[in-house]
PDB file of C-alpha atoms in Angstrom:
ATOM      1  CA  MET G1411       0.000   0.000   0.000  1.00 57.00           C
ATOM      2  CA  GLN G1412       1.091   3.519  -0.787  1.00 62.00           C
ATOM      3  CA  LEU G1413       0.545   6.531   1.440  1.00 66.00           C
ATOM      4  CA  LYS G1414      -2.336   7.782  -0.704  1.00 68.00           C
ATOM      5  CA  ASP G1415      -4.115   4.457  -0.256  1.00 69.00           C
ATOM      6  CA  TYR G1416      -4.609   4.880   3.501  1.00 74.00           C
ATOM      7  CA  PRO G1417      -7.414   7.484   3.328  1.00 82.00           C
ATOM      8  CA  VAL G1418      -9.122   5.366   0.665  1.00 76.00           C
ATOM      9  CA  ALA G1419      -8.880   2.291   2.890  1.00 79.00           C
ATOM     10  CA  VAL G1420     -10.433   4.171   5.825  1.00 82.00           C
ATOM     11  CA  ILE G1421     -13.269   5.534   3.678  1.00 84.00           C
ATOM     12  CA  ARG G1422     -13.909   2.144   2.086  1.00 83.00           C
ATOM     13  CA  ARG G1423     -14.042   0.427   5.480  1.00 85.00           C
ATOM     14  CA  TRP G1424     -15.584   3.237   7.509  1.00 88.00           C
ATOM     15  CA  TRP G1425     -17.945   0.805   9.196  1.00 90.00           C
ATOM     16  CA  ILE G1426     -15.005  -0.899  10.917  1.00 92.00           C
ATOM     17  CA  VAL G1427     -13.874   2.427  12.387  1.00 92.00           C
ATOM     18  CA  ALA G1428     -17.408   3.326  13.472  1.00 94.00           C
ATOM     19  CA  LEU G1429     -17.959  -0.083  15.069  1.00 95.00           C
ATOM     20  CA  ALA G1430     -14.639   0.076  16.959  1.00 94.00           C
ATOM     21  CA  VAL G1431     -15.392   3.572  18.300  1.00 94.00           C
ATOM     22  CA  LEU G1432     -18.920   2.592  19.340  1.00 96.00           C
ATOM     23  CA  ALA G1433     -17.795  -0.624  21.056  1.00 95.00           C
ATOM     24  CA  ALA G1434     -14.874   0.997  22.900  1.00 94.00           C
ATOM     25  CA  THR G1435     -16.996   3.962  24.023  1.00 95.00           C
ATOM     26  CA  ALA G1436     -19.790   1.724  25.310  1.00 95.00           C
ATOM     27  CA  PHE G1437     -17.357  -0.576  27.123  1.00 95.00           C
ATOM     28  CA  SER G1438     -15.551   2.347  28.763  1.00 93.00           C
ATOM     29  CA  PHE G1439     -18.818   3.923  29.878  1.00 93.00           C
ATOM     30  CA  LEU G1440     -20.139   0.678  31.369  1.00 94.00           C
ATOM     31  CA  PHE G1441     -16.802  -0.080  33.052  1.00 91.00           C
ATOM     32  CA  SER G1442     -16.790   3.379  34.627  1.00 89.00           C
ATOM     33  CA  LYS G1443     -20.357   2.999  35.889  1.00 89.00           C
ATOM     34  CA  LEU G1444     -19.606  -0.401  37.415  1.00 89.00           C
ATOM     35  CA  GLU G1445     -16.435   0.784  39.153  1.00 90.00           C
ATOM     36  CA  THR G1446     -16.715   1.307  42.911  1.00 92.00           C
ATOM     37  CA  PRO G1447     -16.786   5.051  43.744  1.00 94.00           C
ATOM     38  CA  VAL G1448     -13.849   6.418  45.738  1.00 96.00           C
ATOM     39  CA  TYR G1449     -13.968   9.718  47.648  1.00 97.00           C
ATOM     40  CA  ARG G1450     -11.092  11.888  48.895  1.00 97.00           C
ATOM     41  CA  SER G1451     -10.886  14.131  51.939  1.00 97.00           C
ATOM     42  CA  SER G1452      -7.747  16.117  52.824  1.00 97.00           C
ATOM     43  CA  ILE G1453      -6.101  18.049  55.616  1.00 97.00           C
ATOM     44  CA  LEU G1454      -2.986  20.240  55.761  1.00 97.00           C
ATOM     45  CA  LEU G1455      -0.718  19.848  58.787  1.00 96.00           C
ATOM     46  CA  VAL G1456       1.424  22.953  59.298  1.00 94.00           C
ATOM     47  CA  ASP G1457       4.587  23.003  61.427  1.00 89.00           C
ATOM     48  CA  THR G1458       5.501  26.000  63.544  1.00 84.00           C
ATOM     49  CA  ALA G1459       9.077  25.721  64.733  1.00 75.00           C
ATOM     50  CA  ARG G1460      12.273  27.675  65.280  1.00 71.00           C
ATOM     51  CA  LEU G1461      14.453  26.186  62.575  1.00 65.00           C
ATOM     52  CA  ASP G1462      17.833  26.937  61.119  1.00 63.00           C
ATOM     53  CA  TRP G1463      16.631  28.397  57.843  1.00 54.00           C
ATOM     54  CA  GLY G1464      20.158  28.349  56.476  1.00 55.00           C
ATOM     55  CA  THR G1465      20.040  24.548  56.451  1.00 55.00           C
ATOM     56  CA  THR G1466      17.318  23.141  54.235  1.00 59.00           C
ATOM     57  CA  MET G1467      18.170  19.628  55.417  1.00 67.00           C
ATOM     58  CA  THR G1468      16.679  20.504  58.803  1.00 77.00           C
ATOM     59  CA  VAL G1469      13.265  21.053  57.231  1.00 78.00           C
ATOM     60  CA  GLN G1470      13.518  18.048  54.938  1.00 81.00           C
ATOM     61  CA  VAL G1471      14.468  15.678  57.748  1.00 86.00           C
ATOM     62  CA  LEU G1472      11.666  17.024  59.945  1.00 87.00           C
ATOM     63  CA  LEU G1473       9.028  16.511  57.257  1.00 90.00           C
ATOM     64  CA  ARG G1474      10.286  13.048  56.297  1.00 92.00           C
ATOM     65  CA  GLN G1475      10.153  12.000  59.921  1.00 93.00           C
ATOM     66  CA  GLN G1476       6.595  13.270  60.304  1.00 94.00           C
ATOM     67  CA  GLU G1477       5.466  11.546  57.107  1.00 95.00           C
ATOM     68  CA  GLU G1478       6.791   8.235  58.427  1.00 95.00           C
ATOM     69  CA  GLU G1479       5.007   8.793  61.738  1.00 95.00           C
ATOM     70  CA  LEU G1480       1.714   9.444  59.951  1.00 96.00           C
ATOM     71  CA  LYS G1481       1.979   6.130  58.113  1.00 95.00           C
ATOM     72  CA  THR G1482       2.472   3.963  61.195  1.00 96.00           C
ATOM     73  CA  LEU G1483      -0.076   1.351  62.273  1.00 96.00           C
ATOM     74  CA  ALA G1484       0.161   2.708  65.823  1.00 96.00           C
ATOM     75  CA  LEU G1485      -1.221   6.061  64.719  1.00 96.00           C
ATOM     76  CA  ALA G1486      -3.865   4.383  62.526  1.00 97.00           C
ATOM     77  CA  THR G1487      -4.989   2.381  65.566  1.00 97.00           C
ATOM     78  CA  LYS G1488      -5.418   5.536  67.648  1.00 96.00           C
ATOM     79  CA  VAL G1489      -7.347   7.242  64.824  1.00 97.00           C
ATOM     80  CA  GLY G1490      -9.710   4.285  64.512  1.00 96.00           C
ATOM     81  CA  GLN G1491     -10.324   4.176  68.258  1.00 95.00           C
ATOM     82  CA  GLN G1492     -10.894   7.913  68.639  1.00 93.00           C
ATOM     83  CA  MET G1493     -13.266   8.215  65.674  1.00 94.00           C
ATOM     84  CA  GLY G1494     -14.999   4.858  66.189  1.00 95.00           C
ATOM     85  CA  ILE G1495     -14.111   3.718  62.680  1.00 94.00           C
ATOM     86  CA  LYS G1496     -14.884   0.061  62.038  1.00 91.00           C
ATOM     87  CA  LEU G1497     -11.829  -0.634  59.925  1.00 94.00           C
ATOM     88  CA  SER G1498      -8.628  -2.405  60.833  1.00 96.00           C
ATOM     89  CA  PRO G1499      -5.498  -0.279  61.386  1.00 96.00           C
ATOM     90  CA  GLU G1500      -4.040  -1.823  58.217  1.00 97.00           C
ATOM     91  CA  ALA G1501      -7.091  -0.768  56.197  1.00 97.00           C
ATOM     92  CA  ILE G1502      -7.001   2.768  57.598  1.00 97.00           C
ATOM     93  CA  ALA G1503      -3.275   3.148  56.947  1.00 96.00           C
ATOM     94  CA  SER G1504      -3.696   1.888  53.371  1.00 96.00           C
ATOM     95  CA  GLU G1505      -6.171   4.684  52.614  1.00 96.00           C
ATOM     96  CA  ILE G1506      -3.853   7.603  53.377  1.00 96.00           C
ATOM     97  CA  LYS G1507      -1.309   9.362  51.190  1.00 97.00           C
ATOM     98  CA  THR G1508       1.014  12.154  52.259  1.00 97.00           C
ATOM     99  CA  LYS G1509       2.928  14.865  50.444  1.00 96.00           C
ATOM    100  CA  SER G1510       5.313  17.293  52.112  1.00 94.00           C
ATOM    101  CA  TYR G1511       6.025  20.911  51.176  1.00 93.00           C
ATOM    102  CA  ALA G1512       9.408  22.123  52.406  1.00 87.00           C
ATOM    103  CA  ASP G1513       8.755  25.778  51.520  1.00 86.00           C
ATOM    104  CA  SER G1514       5.737  26.022  53.857  1.00 88.00           C
ATOM    105  CA  ILE G1515       6.874  23.281  56.305  1.00 90.00           C
ATOM    106  CA  SER G1516       3.606  21.431  55.893  1.00 94.00           C
ATOM    107  CA  ILE G1517       2.249  18.013  54.986  1.00 96.00           C
ATOM    108  CA  GLN G1518      -0.904  17.329  53.016  1.00 97.00           C
ATOM    109  CA  LEU G1519      -2.674  14.150  54.054  1.00 97.00           C
ATOM    110  CA  ASP G1520      -5.246  12.672  51.663  1.00 98.00           C
ATOM    111  CA  VAL G1521      -7.705   9.950  52.637  1.00 97.00           C
ATOM    112  CA  GLU G1522      -9.441   7.910  49.919  1.00 97.00           C
ATOM    113  CA  ASP G1523     -12.410   5.821  51.001  1.00 97.00           C
ATOM    114  CA  GLN G1524     -15.593   4.399  49.478  1.00 95.00           C
ATOM    115  CA  ASP G1525     -17.674   6.463  51.937  1.00 96.00           C
ATOM    116  CA  PRO G1526     -17.331  10.285  51.672  1.00 96.00           C
ATOM    117  CA  GLU G1527     -18.229  10.853  55.322  1.00 96.00           C
ATOM    118  CA  ARG G1528     -15.866   8.159  56.565  1.00 97.00           C
ATOM    119  CA  ALA G1529     -13.082   9.705  54.485  1.00 97.00           C
ATOM    120  CA  ARG G1530     -13.717  13.006  56.306  1.00 97.00           C
ATOM    121  CA  GLU G1531     -13.751  11.304  59.712  1.00 97.00           C
ATOM    122  CA  ILE G1532     -10.458   9.520  59.088  1.00 97.00           C
ATOM    123  CA  ALA G1533      -8.803  12.737  57.898  1.00 97.00           C
ATOM    124  CA  LEU G1534     -10.141  14.606  60.929  1.00 97.00           C
ATOM    125  CA  GLY G1535      -8.960  11.819  63.224  1.00 97.00           C
ATOM    126  CA  TYR G1536      -5.447  12.005  61.841  1.00 97.00           C
ATOM    127  CA  GLY G1537      -5.364  15.761  62.314  1.00 96.00           C
ATOM    128  CA  GLU G1538      -6.598  15.678  65.902  1.00 96.00           C
ATOM    129  CA  VAL G1539      -4.567  12.667  67.026  1.00 96.00           C
ATOM    130  CA  TYR G1540      -1.324  13.895  65.477  1.00 96.00           C
ATOM    131  CA  GLU G1541      -1.739  17.369  66.987  1.00 95.00           C
ATOM    132  CA  LYS G1542      -2.052  15.765  70.444  1.00 95.00           C
ATOM    133  CA  GLU G1543       0.861  13.403  69.782  1.00 93.00           C
ATOM    134  CA  LYS G1544       3.252  16.216  68.911  1.00 92.00           C
ATOM    135  CA  ALA G1545       2.010  18.434  71.749  1.00 92.00           C
ATOM    136  CA  ALA G1546       2.698  15.634  74.250  1.00 93.00           C
ATOM    137  CA  GLN G1547       6.063  14.890  72.684  1.00 90.00           C
ATOM    138  CA  TYR G1548       7.293  18.475  73.069  1.00 88.00           C
ATOM    139  CA  ALA G1549       5.582  19.264  76.396  1.00 88.00           C
ATOM    140  CA  SER G1550       8.839  19.030  78.311  1.00 87.00           C
ATOM    141  CA  VAL G1551      10.880  20.921  75.705  1.00 83.00           C
ATOM    142  CA  ALA G1552      11.650  24.617  76.066  1.00 84.00           C
ATOM    143  CA  PRO G1553       9.054  26.697  74.167  1.00 79.00           C
ATOM    144  CA  LYS G1554      11.652  28.156  71.801  1.00 78.00           C
ATOM    145  CA  ASN G1555      12.679  24.647  70.712  1.00 77.00           C
ATOM    146  CA  ARG G1556       9.215  23.142  70.339  1.00 81.00           C
ATOM    147  CA  VAL G1557       7.669  21.967  67.088  1.00 83.00           C
ATOM    148  CA  LYS G1558       3.960  22.655  67.000  1.00 89.00           C
ATOM    149  CA  VAL G1559       1.792  20.839  64.460  1.00 91.00           C
ATOM    150  CA  THR G1560      -1.544  22.420  63.604  1.00 94.00           C
ATOM    151  CA  MET G1561      -4.333  21.255  61.320  1.00 95.00           C
ATOM    152  CA  LEU G1562      -4.960  24.291  59.127  1.00 93.00           C
ATOM    153  CA  GLU G1563      -8.715  23.669  58.903  1.00 94.00           C
ATOM    154  CA  PRO G1564     -11.132  20.771  59.454  1.00 95.00           C
ATOM    155  CA  PRO G1565     -11.569  18.446  56.468  1.00 96.00           C
ATOM    156  CA  ARG G1566     -14.678  18.456  54.332  1.00 95.00           C
ATOM    157  CA  ALA G1567     -16.748  15.495  53.215  1.00 94.00           C
ATOM    158  CA  GLY G1568     -14.940  13.474  50.592  1.00 95.00           C
ATOM    159  CA  THR G1569     -15.280  14.459  46.946  1.00 96.00           C
ATOM    160  CA  LEU G1570     -15.518  11.880  44.167  1.00 95.00           C
ATOM    161  CA  VAL G1571     -12.145  11.114  42.571  1.00 93.00           C
ATOM    162  CA  ARG G1572     -12.935   7.815  40.863  1.00 90.00           C
ATOM    163  CA  PRO G1573     -14.490   6.895  38.550  1.00 91.00           C
ATOM    164  CA  ASN G1574     -14.204   9.849  36.173  1.00 89.00           C
ATOM    165  CA  THR G1575     -16.888   8.773  33.697  1.00 91.00           C
ATOM    166  CA  LYS G1576     -16.343  11.594  31.199  1.00 92.00           C
ATOM    167  CA  PHE G1577     -12.587  11.094  31.027  1.00 92.00           C
ATOM    168  CA  THR G1578     -12.816   7.301  30.848  1.00 92.00           C
ATOM    169  CA  THR G1579     -15.471   7.401  28.117  1.00 94.00           C
ATOM    170  CA  ALA G1580     -13.521   9.958  26.073  1.00 95.00           C
ATOM    171  CA  ALA G1581     -10.330   7.917  26.421  1.00 95.00           C
ATOM    172  CA  GLY G1582     -12.221   4.813  25.298  1.00 94.00           C
ATOM    173  CA  ALA G1583     -13.571   6.623  22.224  1.00 95.00           C
ATOM    174  CA  ILE G1584     -10.081   7.791  21.242  1.00 96.00           C
ATOM    175  CA  LEU G1585      -8.661   4.303  21.730  1.00 96.00           C
ATOM    176  CA  GLY G1586     -11.507   2.866  19.648  1.00 94.00           C
ATOM    177  CA  LEU G1587     -10.816   5.373  16.879  1.00 94.00           C
ATOM    178  CA  VAL G1588      -7.126   4.446  16.760  1.00 95.00           C
ATOM    179  CA  LEU G1589      -7.935   0.727  16.823  1.00 95.00           C
ATOM    180  CA  GLY G1590     -10.558   1.157  14.099  1.00 92.00           C
ATOM    181  CA  LEU G1591      -8.144   3.003  11.825  1.00 92.00           C
ATOM    182  CA  VAL G1592      -5.485   0.323  12.319  1.00 92.00           C
ATOM    183  CA  LEU G1593      -7.961  -2.478  11.574  1.00 92.00           C
ATOM    184  CA  ALA G1594      -9.288  -0.711   8.474  1.00 89.00           C
ATOM    185  CA  VAL G1595      -5.791  -0.313   7.064  1.00 88.00           C
ATOM    186  CA  LEU G1596      -4.824  -3.870   8.072  1.00 89.00           C
ATOM    187  CA  PHE G1597      -7.855  -5.415   6.372  1.00 85.00           C
ATOM    188  CA  GLU G1598      -7.177  -3.363   3.274  1.00 77.00           C
ATOM    189  CA  TYR G1599      -3.576  -4.526   3.272  1.00 79.00           C
ATOM    190  CA  LEU G1600      -4.583  -8.186   3.574  1.00 77.00           C
ATOM    191  CA  ASP G1601      -7.208  -7.866   0.839  1.00 67.00           C
ATOM    192  CA  ASP G1602      -5.450  -8.923  -2.406  1.00 62.00           C
ATOM    193  CA  THR G1603      -8.447  -8.475  -4.711  1.00 64.00           C
ATOM    194  CA  LEU G1604      -8.346  -5.862  -7.497  1.00 57.00           C
ATOM    195  CA  LYS G1605     -11.101  -3.305  -7.130  1.00 60.00           C
ATOM    196  CA  SER G1606     -10.253  -0.555  -9.623  1.00 63.00           C
ATOM    197  CA  PRO G1607      -8.366   0.057 -12.898  1.00 64.00           C
ATOM    198  CA  GLU G1608      -5.675   1.764 -10.831  1.00 65.00           C
ATOM    199  CA  ASP G1609      -5.201  -1.436  -8.820  1.00 62.00           C
ATOM    200  CA  VAL G1610      -4.766  -3.438 -12.017  1.00 61.00           C
ATOM    201  CA  ALA G1611      -2.259  -1.005 -13.490  1.00 62.00           C
ATOM    202  CA  ARG G1612      -0.242  -0.819 -10.261  1.00 62.00           C
ATOM    203  CA  HIS G1613      -0.075  -4.566  -9.636  1.00 61.00           C
ATOM    204  CA  LEU G1614       0.520  -5.679 -13.247  1.00 61.00           C
ATOM    205  CA  GLY G1615       2.712  -2.736 -14.237  1.00 62.00           C
ATOM    206  CA  MET G1616       0.746  -2.385 -17.502  1.00 64.00           C
ATOM    207  CA  PRO G1617      -1.435   0.455 -18.789  1.00 68.00           C
ATOM    208  CA  ILE G1618      -5.220   0.041 -19.067  1.00 64.00           C
ATOM    209  CA  LEU G1619      -6.322   0.004 -22.704  1.00 60.00           C
ATOM    210  CA  GLY G1620     -10.043  -0.362 -22.169  1.00 60.00           C
ATOM    211  CA  LEU G1621     -12.865  -1.296 -19.821  1.00 62.00           C
ATOM    212  CA  ILE G1622     -15.666  -3.793 -20.154  1.00 66.00           C
ATOM    213  CA  PRO G1623     -18.822  -2.289 -18.694  1.00 68.00           C
ATOM    214  CA  ARG G1624     -20.956  -4.293 -16.282  1.00 65.00           C
ATOM    215  CA  ASN G1625     -24.139  -5.858 -17.616  1.00 62.00           C
ATOM    216  CA  HIS G1626     -27.216  -4.679 -15.746  1.00 54.00           C
TER     217      HIS G1626
END
């Protein structure tokens, strides 16, 4: 096949492209609707401390340490007990994700759960429990050397993060279009029948001298 034959192949086998797009779009839409919804609730934990601002490693080490503390099963157990959440510590810990910001000395904690209200409760529990943990830890330390962790604001009810039906359906349609185009060209390539005078001239390397019209 030559480059100019590709558009012809797509036009000739347009039904393959249309069928592939329709099938992929429908499958993606149904898959998205059948997927279990997941909701996210977040909090921002801000550190207030007297740090050596000339040494960025001080901030980085502090935030890394706090991220590891937030991921422990011990803290997840305390969160579950305080909020009355009927999930195992392992399940609670598996639902959280953290991201630190060295410039603002803060950590964002995201909770993803199938229940929007439970996601909020877990996030709130982490904020409250960790505030108390750090306050107790630094109670005996001189005020100028204390690290105070504060939850910037209470979390809101979880917002839907998955499934994203519009995105999934659009991605399925695009994938179907690409697959349909590939199949149309592939079928045209595998088809060795001669359909036009141009096909005859190209394959035989001989000019067309005349045509025999079809009998109707």
